[in-house]
Every structure is written in C-alpha cells, then in structure tokens.
Amino acid sequence: MRRLVASPGTLDVRGSDFARLAHKITDAGLLDRRPVYYATRLSIAAVAYLGGWALFAWLGDSWLQLLVAVGMAVVFAQLGFVAHDLGHRQVFRTRRPGDIAGLVIGNFGIGLGWGWWTSKHNRHHANPNHEDHDPDVSPAVIVWSEDQAARSQGIPRFLAKHQAFWFFPLLTLEAWHLHIASFKALFKPSAKRRGQELTLLVTHFVLYFGLVFTVLPFGKALLFVVVHQGLFGIYLGCTFAPNHKGMPVLTKEDKLDFLRKQVLTSRNVRGGWFTDVALGQLNYQIEHHLFPNMPAPNLRKAQPIVQEYCAEIGVSYLQTGLVESYGQALRHLHQVGAPLR
C-alpha cells in the first residue's frame, strides 16, 4: 500500500484547504437541515417496519415467511441508516430529540446499541483507516494490513490466508456481532444511559424472539431468524465495505491534514437514485467524511463541488462503480494475506 506521509513543512498551508472548501459548501446552503425529507423518510421506514411485522403475524405458519425475512432484513438496514444520520446530528438541531430517536430506532427497533455504535463510529470518522485509532480496521477475524496479518494468531491467521473468499460468508454473522457488542458495551464502566439502553435492547429481543417463536413452529422460526439476521448483516457489510476497504491504511507515520486524511482513505460509488437509496446515500463517502453533519440528500449536490475542488488542489478523488468497489476491497484483502500463503 502506498505511503501517504505529508511533508511537515506543508501542513500549515494545507490546513486552510478544508476551510476554503467549507466556505463553498456553506455558501451553497448544503449544511442546512432538511426536516421535510427526514419526516418523510422516517414515516416510510416506520410504516415498512410495522407493516412487515403485521404481515408476519397475518401469514402465520407459512414458508412465505422466508420472503418476509428478506424484506425485514432490508427494513432493518434502512432503519440502521436513519440511526446513522441521527448519530451525526443530521436530522435535528438539538441533541436530545436525536438521542431519543436514535435509542428508539437503534436499541428498541433493530437491537443495536445506538450509544455504543455512535461512539465507535465517531472514532472511525476522526481517524479513518488508521491502524491504531480506527475501530473499523482493528484486527479481529479479518485483518486489514500486512503488519496485522504478520501479528495475527489462531483463527484470524488461518482465515487471513484466503480472507477475500471468507469475507462475504463472514458477513452473515455481522448482525450477531453487532448485537453482542451492543450488550457487552453496556457493562463497561464508561457506559452511559446503561439502564435505558439495556432495557430497550432486552425489550427488543424479548419481543422479537417471542413473536417469531410464537407464530412459527420451532424449525421455521429458527430458519426465519437465520435468514433475517444473516441478510441483515450482509446488507450492512455490503453497504460499508465499498467506503474504505481497499483504500490506504494509515499508521502513526502518516501525517495528513483533515481534508487529505478524509479524502484519500475514502471511496465514492457511482450510481443513480436506486444506488443512493440502497446504500443509504453513504455511496457519497468522501463528502460524508468531510461534512458528517450534512443531511444525506445534500451529499449528491455537494459531490461535484468537492470533486472539482480536489482537482484544483491536486488531491486524488476516487469514484468507482459498485462492483469495482467490491473488487478493489477483495483484492486488497487477498493481497494482505499473501505473505501467509
């Protein structure tokens, strides 16, 4: 992976690059709130969520419930995107309504600890793709650099040899990983709102498993849970993987200003309205990382401004198709495991 070390003597000058871009974005009104958009989006998500469970109850003991499982995996992921926007303060002007909505959607609605995930995600935004500071590239089952591969042991070391082939199968477990991590985080001394979050999480799973195993016989209920949670994890993983995986992984040797740190480690995915909806508009990852509190529907409008500005100041701006973004990510994972093969 190419190095991204900036000359210390240039950092003071480059530090003003983001300020000039921020003026352009602000003047275009792209940081203004979009209340009608989010009211509509939240209403559609709520109707889909409640309607999906109503359909589940109405169908009863039927193999058609597997189609409901597929649909609810999509609905859960879309609610996750809304919770993401709430975490970045894109929706409300003040913190309290955003926190309440995030807890209801995240903990109660889809069983993900909103407080834990928001804290983790903010650390990612502060240092994207940084080996030492970004929790999203911390070595666990998957390793993200050759240094991490060399230090790996046990199952991660075994998987790292051919981890590109394991990547999508492992995503079937991603939702369970997030559920478990949400509970574990609440038992740490640093946990905030422990009582509220734990109550909402427990309530979610009591109602979820209670409904599924009451309506369906044990075998079908178990299959419903496997399909629903597996596809939920795959959908989330397939949304976030194109954003940074396969982009340069930074270390303490890399000294970059804010703009370059965000742009050079992020990748945009081209597409029309369907891609925007399917990926929660996170396909404009560069713009999102530069302006995380920008309302999601404004990211498309900001994209040409940011791309043109990066060209002016000589900063590489990467944008690919969706399939190619996965190809770049998987090739990187395969390259990382090469020394172990």
PDB file of C-alpha atoms in Angstrom, residues 1-190:
ATOM      1  CA  MET A   1       0.000   0.000   0.000  1.00  0.00           C
ATOM      2  CA  ARG A   2       1.396   3.381  -0.976  1.00  0.00           C
ATOM      3  CA  ARG A   3       2.541   5.701   1.798  1.00  0.00           C
ATOM      4  CA  LEU A   4       0.688   8.938   2.475  1.00  0.00           C
ATOM      5  CA  VAL A   5       3.198  10.823   4.593  1.00  0.00           C
ATOM      6  CA  ALA A   6       2.931  14.577   4.078  1.00  0.00           C
ATOM      7  CA  SER A   7       5.858  16.885   4.495  1.00  0.00           C
ATOM      8  CA  PRO A   8       5.539  18.582   7.918  1.00  0.00           C
ATOM      9  CA  GLY A   9       6.521  21.877   6.355  1.00  0.00           C
ATOM     10  CA  THR A  10       3.411  21.877   4.168  1.00  0.00           C
ATOM     11  CA  LEU A  11       0.839  21.083   6.837  1.00  0.00           C
ATOM     12  CA  ASP A  12       0.171  24.680   7.942  1.00  0.00           C
ATOM     13  CA  VAL A  13      -0.558  25.723   4.354  1.00  0.00           C
ATOM     14  CA  ARG A  14      -2.650  22.679   3.571  1.00  0.00           C
ATOM     15  CA  GLY A  15      -4.665  23.137   6.733  1.00  0.00           C
ATOM     16  CA  SER A  16      -6.516  26.016   5.079  1.00  0.00           C
ATOM     17  CA  ASP A  17      -7.690  23.858   2.168  1.00  0.00           C
ATOM     18  CA  PHE A  18     -10.629  22.459   4.104  1.00  0.00           C
ATOM     19  CA  ALA A  19     -11.655  25.919   5.317  1.00  0.00           C
ATOM     20  CA  ARG A  20     -11.936  27.163   1.726  1.00  0.00           C
ATOM     21  CA  LEU A  21     -13.981  24.114   0.750  1.00  0.00           C
ATOM     22  CA  ALA A  22     -16.216  24.553   3.804  1.00  0.00           C
ATOM     23  CA  HIS A  23     -16.976  28.123   2.706  1.00  0.00           C
ATOM     24  CA  LYS A  24     -18.091  26.854  -0.701  1.00  0.00           C
ATOM     25  CA  ILE A  25     -20.339  24.229   0.864  1.00  0.00           C
ATOM     26  CA  THR A  26     -21.819  26.649   3.384  1.00  0.00           C
ATOM     27  CA  ASP A  27     -22.478  29.294   0.730  1.00  0.00           C
ATOM     28  CA  ALA A  28     -24.351  26.659  -1.298  1.00  0.00           C
ATOM     29  CA  GLY A  29     -26.637  26.025   1.698  1.00  0.00           C
ATOM     30  CA  LEU A  30     -25.755  22.331   1.804  1.00  0.00           C
ATOM     31  CA  LEU A  31     -25.410  22.170   5.587  1.00  0.00           C
ATOM     32  CA  ASP A  32     -28.984  23.390   6.128  1.00  0.00           C
ATOM     33  CA  ARG A  33     -31.386  20.929   7.770  1.00  0.00           C
ATOM     34  CA  ARG A  34     -33.914  19.002   5.639  1.00  0.00           C
ATOM     35  CA  PRO A  35     -36.886  18.459   8.004  1.00  0.00           C
ATOM     36  CA  VAL A  36     -39.439  17.516   5.329  1.00  0.00           C
ATOM     37  CA  TYR A  37     -37.096  14.924   3.823  1.00  0.00           C
ATOM     38  CA  TYR A  38     -36.386  13.268   7.169  1.00  0.00           C
ATOM     39  CA  ALA A  39     -40.035  13.403   8.282  1.00  0.00           C
ATOM     40  CA  THR A  40     -40.966  11.589   5.059  1.00  0.00           C
ATOM     41  CA  ARG A  41     -38.112   9.094   5.352  1.00  0.00           C
ATOM     42  CA  LEU A  42     -38.866   8.289   9.000  1.00  0.00           C
ATOM     43  CA  SER A  43     -42.575   7.861   8.202  1.00  0.00           C
ATOM     44  CA  ILE A  44     -41.883   5.451   5.330  1.00  0.00           C
ATOM     45  CA  ALA A  45     -39.439   3.460   7.492  1.00  0.00           C
ATOM     46  CA  ALA A  46     -41.945   3.249  10.361  1.00  0.00           C
ATOM     47  CA  VAL A  47     -44.755   2.093   8.056  1.00  0.00           C
ATOM     48  CA  ALA A  48     -42.482  -0.541   6.473  1.00  0.00           C
ATOM     49  CA  TYR A  49     -41.344  -1.788   9.888  1.00  0.00           C
ATOM     50  CA  LEU A  50     -44.813  -2.044  11.427  1.00  0.00           C
ATOM     51  CA  GLY A  51     -46.307  -3.331   8.185  1.00  0.00           C
ATOM     52  CA  GLY A  52     -43.668  -6.025   7.926  1.00  0.00           C
ATOM     53  CA  TRP A  53     -44.404  -7.373  11.386  1.00  0.00           C
ATOM     54  CA  ALA A  54     -48.158  -7.135  10.765  1.00  0.00           C
ATOM     55  CA  LEU A  55     -47.706  -9.213   7.595  1.00  0.00           C
ATOM     56  CA  PHE A  56     -45.626 -11.704   9.570  1.00  0.00           C
ATOM     57  CA  ALA A  57     -48.400 -12.125  12.155  1.00  0.00           C
ATOM     58  CA  TRP A  58     -51.086 -12.399   9.440  1.00  0.00           C
ATOM     59  CA  LEU A  59     -49.260 -15.053   7.382  1.00  0.00           C
ATOM     60  CA  GLY A  60     -48.784 -17.355  10.361  1.00  0.00           C
ATOM     61  CA  ASP A  61     -47.286 -20.812   9.795  1.00  0.00           C
ATOM     62  CA  SER A  62     -46.161 -20.439   6.185  1.00  0.00           C
ATOM     63  CA  TRP A  63     -42.967 -20.865   4.197  1.00  0.00           C
ATOM     64  CA  LEU A  64     -43.729 -17.457   2.695  1.00  0.00           C
ATOM     65  CA  GLN A  65     -42.334 -16.093   5.945  1.00  0.00           C
ATOM     66  CA  LEU A  66     -38.870 -16.501   4.441  1.00  0.00           C
ATOM     67  CA  LEU A  67     -39.769 -13.747   1.979  1.00  0.00           C
ATOM     68  CA  VAL A  68     -40.848 -11.627   4.943  1.00  0.00           C
ATOM     69  CA  ALA A  69     -37.440 -12.342   6.498  1.00  0.00           C
ATOM     70  CA  VAL A  70     -35.749 -10.998   3.366  1.00  0.00           C
ATOM     71  CA  GLY A  71     -37.914  -7.890   3.355  1.00  0.00           C
ATOM     72  CA  MET A  72     -37.393  -7.225   7.056  1.00  0.00           C
ATOM     73  CA  ALA A  73     -33.626  -7.508   6.607  1.00  0.00           C
ATOM     74  CA  VAL A  74     -33.876  -4.609   4.153  1.00  0.00           C
ATOM     75  CA  VAL A  75     -36.124  -2.639   6.519  1.00  0.00           C
ATOM     76  CA  PHE A  76     -33.755  -3.194   9.469  1.00  0.00           C
ATOM     77  CA  ALA A  77     -30.796  -1.975   7.399  1.00  0.00           C
ATOM     78  CA  GLN A  78     -32.687   1.103   6.234  1.00  0.00           C
ATOM     79  CA  LEU A  79     -33.534   1.915   9.852  1.00  0.00           C
ATOM     80  CA  GLY A  80     -29.840   1.486  10.605  1.00  0.00           C
ATOM     81  CA  PHE A  81     -29.073   4.156   8.005  1.00  0.00           C
ATOM     82  CA  VAL A  82     -31.534   6.519   9.690  1.00  0.00           C
ATOM     83  CA  ALA A  83     -29.899   5.851  13.064  1.00  0.00           C
ATOM     84  CA  HIS A  84     -26.550   6.617  11.432  1.00  0.00           C
ATOM     85  CA  ASP A  85     -27.822  10.015  10.277  1.00  0.00           C
ATOM     86  CA  LEU A  86     -29.225  10.703  13.744  1.00  0.00           C
ATOM     87  CA  GLY A  87     -25.832   9.894  15.249  1.00  0.00           C
ATOM     88  CA  HIS A  88     -24.222  12.519  13.033  1.00  0.00           C
ATOM     89  CA  ARG A  89     -26.766  15.175  14.085  1.00  0.00           C
ATOM     90  CA  GLN A  90     -28.067  15.486  10.526  1.00  0.00           C
ATOM     91  CA  VAL A  91     -31.737  15.386  11.448  1.00  0.00           C
ATOM     92  CA  PHE A  92     -32.417  17.593  14.471  1.00  0.00           C
ATOM     93  CA  ARG A  93     -30.822  20.863  15.517  1.00  0.00           C
ATOM     94  CA  THR A  94     -30.561  19.857  19.174  1.00  0.00           C
ATOM     95  CA  ARG A  95     -29.088  16.739  20.762  1.00  0.00           C
ATOM     96  CA  ARG A  96     -31.976  15.488  22.904  1.00  0.00           C
ATOM     97  CA  PRO A  97     -34.554  14.594  20.183  1.00  0.00           C
ATOM     98  CA  GLY A  98     -31.793  12.945  18.158  1.00  0.00           C
ATOM     99  CA  ASP A  99     -30.756  10.841  21.137  1.00  0.00           C
ATOM    100  CA  ILE A 100     -34.339   9.771  21.836  1.00  0.00           C
ATOM    101  CA  ALA A 101     -34.998   8.843  18.212  1.00  0.00           C
ATOM    102  CA  GLY A 102     -31.665   7.020  17.990  1.00  0.00           C
ATOM    103  CA  LEU A 103     -32.387   4.940  21.084  1.00  0.00           C
ATOM    104  CA  VAL A 104     -35.868   4.022  19.878  1.00  0.00           C
ATOM    105  CA  ILE A 105     -34.730   3.088  16.373  1.00  0.00           C
ATOM    106  CA  GLY A 106     -31.398   1.503  17.300  1.00  0.00           C
ATOM    107  CA  ASN A 107     -31.912  -0.287  20.608  1.00  0.00           C
ATOM    108  CA  PHE A 108     -35.645  -0.959  20.529  1.00  0.00           C
ATOM    109  CA  GLY A 109     -36.233  -1.159  16.775  1.00  0.00           C
ATOM    110  CA  ILE A 110     -33.338  -3.220  15.428  1.00  0.00           C
ATOM    111  CA  GLY A 111     -31.409  -4.383  18.501  1.00  0.00           C
ATOM    112  CA  LEU A 112     -28.234  -2.341  18.010  1.00  0.00           C
ATOM    113  CA  GLY A 113     -26.805  -0.252  20.850  1.00  0.00           C
ATOM    114  CA  TRP A 114     -27.086   3.248  19.481  1.00  0.00           C
ATOM    115  CA  GLY A 115     -24.843   4.874  22.097  1.00  0.00           C
ATOM    116  CA  TRP A 116     -22.058   2.312  21.649  1.00  0.00           C
ATOM    117  CA  TRP A 117     -22.243   2.338  17.859  1.00  0.00           C
ATOM    118  CA  THR A 118     -22.313   6.142  17.644  1.00  0.00           C
ATOM    119  CA  SER A 119     -19.204   6.442  19.836  1.00  0.00           C
ATOM    120  CA  LYS A 120     -17.393   3.783  17.813  1.00  0.00           C
ATOM    121  CA  HIS A 121     -18.418   5.358  14.511  1.00  0.00           C
ATOM    122  CA  ASN A 122     -17.272   8.814  15.596  1.00  0.00           C
ATOM    123  CA  ARG A 123     -13.822   7.384  16.389  1.00  0.00           C
ATOM    124  CA  HIS A 124     -13.779   5.964  12.884  1.00  0.00           C
ATOM    125  CA  HIS A 125     -14.595   9.373  11.420  1.00  0.00           C
ATOM    126  CA  ALA A 126     -11.840  11.051  13.425  1.00  0.00           C
ATOM    127  CA  ASN A 127      -9.162   8.686  12.053  1.00  0.00           C
ATOM    128  CA  PRO A 128     -10.478   6.702   9.077  1.00  0.00           C
ATOM    129  CA  ASN A 129      -8.494   3.620   8.099  1.00  0.00           C
ATOM    130  CA  HIS A 130      -5.878   4.296  10.800  1.00  0.00           C
ATOM    131  CA  GLU A 131      -4.425   1.085  12.220  1.00  0.00           C
ATOM    132  CA  ASP A 132      -4.096   2.444  15.740  1.00  0.00           C
ATOM    133  CA  HIS A 133      -7.199   4.623  16.068  1.00  0.00           C
ATOM    134  CA  ASP A 134      -9.970   3.418  13.735  1.00  0.00           C
ATOM    135  CA  PRO A 135     -12.008   0.617  15.381  1.00  0.00           C
ATOM    136  CA  ASP A 136     -13.259  -0.443  11.938  1.00  0.00           C
ATOM    137  CA  VAL A 137      -9.782  -1.627  10.925  1.00  0.00           C
ATOM    138  CA  SER A 138      -8.814  -3.163  14.244  1.00  0.00           C
ATOM    139  CA  PRO A 139      -7.623  -6.730  13.647  1.00  0.00           C
ATOM    140  CA  ALA A 140     -10.254  -9.246  14.678  1.00  0.00           C
ATOM    141  CA  VAL A 141     -11.443 -12.061  12.417  1.00  0.00           C
ATOM    142  CA  ILE A 142     -10.404 -10.013   9.369  1.00  0.00           C
ATOM    143  CA  VAL A 143      -7.005  -8.296   9.144  1.00  0.00           C
ATOM    144  CA  TRP A 144      -6.588  -5.145   7.090  1.00  0.00           C
ATOM    145  CA  SER A 145      -2.830  -4.768   6.576  1.00  0.00           C
ATOM    146  CA  GLU A 146       0.197  -6.998   6.109  1.00  0.00           C
ATOM    147  CA  ASP A 147       1.507  -5.888   9.519  1.00  0.00           C
ATOM    148  CA  GLN A 148      -1.731  -7.040  11.134  1.00  0.00           C
ATOM    149  CA  ALA A 149      -1.549 -10.310   9.216  1.00  0.00           C
ATOM    150  CA  ALA A 150       2.002 -10.920  10.410  1.00  0.00           C
ATOM    151  CA  ARG A 151       0.932 -10.381  14.041  1.00  0.00           C
ATOM    152  CA  SER A 152      -2.239 -12.468  13.789  1.00  0.00           C
ATOM    153  CA  GLN A 153      -2.664 -15.794  15.541  1.00  0.00           C
ATOM    154  CA  GLY A 154      -5.182 -18.604  15.732  1.00  0.00           C
ATOM    155  CA  ILE A 155      -8.369 -18.361  13.653  1.00  0.00           C
ATOM    156  CA  PRO A 156      -7.623 -14.851  12.238  1.00  0.00           C
ATOM    157  CA  ARG A 157      -4.259 -16.090  10.977  1.00  0.00           C
ATOM    158  CA  PHE A 158      -5.853 -19.164   9.412  1.00  0.00           C
ATOM    159  CA  LEU A 159      -8.580 -17.096   7.720  1.00  0.00           C
ATOM    160  CA  ALA A 160      -6.208 -14.320   6.632  1.00  0.00           C
ATOM    161  CA  LYS A 161      -4.540 -16.592   4.073  1.00  0.00           C
ATOM    162  CA  HIS A 162      -7.719 -16.608   1.968  1.00  0.00           C
ATOM    163  CA  GLN A 163      -9.795 -13.962   3.706  1.00  0.00           C
ATOM    164  CA  ALA A 164     -11.089 -12.454   0.473  1.00  0.00           C
ATOM    165  CA  PHE A 165     -13.033 -15.690  -0.068  1.00  0.00           C
ATOM    166  CA  TRP A 166     -14.269 -15.708   3.530  1.00  0.00           C
ATOM    167  CA  PHE A 167     -15.393 -12.083   3.548  1.00  0.00           C
ATOM    168  CA  PHE A 168     -18.999 -12.392   2.332  1.00  0.00           C
ATOM    169  CA  PRO A 169     -19.745 -15.644   4.224  1.00  0.00           C
ATOM    170  CA  LEU A 170     -18.488 -13.986   7.407  1.00  0.00           C
ATOM    171  CA  LEU A 171     -20.892 -11.091   6.863  1.00  0.00           C
ATOM    172  CA  THR A 172     -23.767 -13.468   7.648  1.00  0.00           C
ATOM    173  CA  LEU A 173     -22.561 -13.212  11.268  1.00  0.00           C
ATOM    174  CA  GLU A 174     -22.142  -9.428  11.279  1.00  0.00           C
ATOM    175  CA  ALA A 175     -25.561  -8.661  12.750  1.00  0.00           C
ATOM    176  CA  TRP A 176     -24.927 -11.068  15.624  1.00  0.00           C
ATOM    177  CA  HIS A 177     -21.539  -9.473  16.205  1.00  0.00           C
ATOM    178  CA  LEU A 178     -23.198  -6.055  16.470  1.00  0.00           C
ATOM    179  CA  HIS A 179     -25.918  -7.347  18.798  1.00  0.00           C
ATOM    180  CA  ILE A 180     -23.405  -8.948  21.147  1.00  0.00           C
ATOM    181  CA  ALA A 181     -21.065  -5.948  21.067  1.00  0.00           C
ATOM    182  CA  SER A 182     -24.018  -3.714  21.945  1.00  0.00           C
ATOM    183  CA  PHE A 183     -24.703  -5.708  25.113  1.00  0.00           C
ATOM    184  CA  LYS A 184     -21.025  -6.014  26.058  1.00  0.00           C
ATOM    185  CA  ALA A 185     -20.500  -2.246  25.783  1.00  0.00           C
ATOM    186  CA  LEU A 186     -23.213  -1.582  28.365  1.00  0.00           C
ATOM    187  CA  PHE A 187     -21.272  -3.461  31.038  1.00  0.00           C
ATOM    188  CA  LYS A 188     -18.164  -1.307  30.686  1.00  0.00           C
ATOM    189  CA  PRO A 189     -17.523   1.394  33.327  1.00  0.00           C
ATOM    190  CA  SER A 190     -17.658   4.081  30.640  1.00  0.00           C
TER     191      SER A 190
END
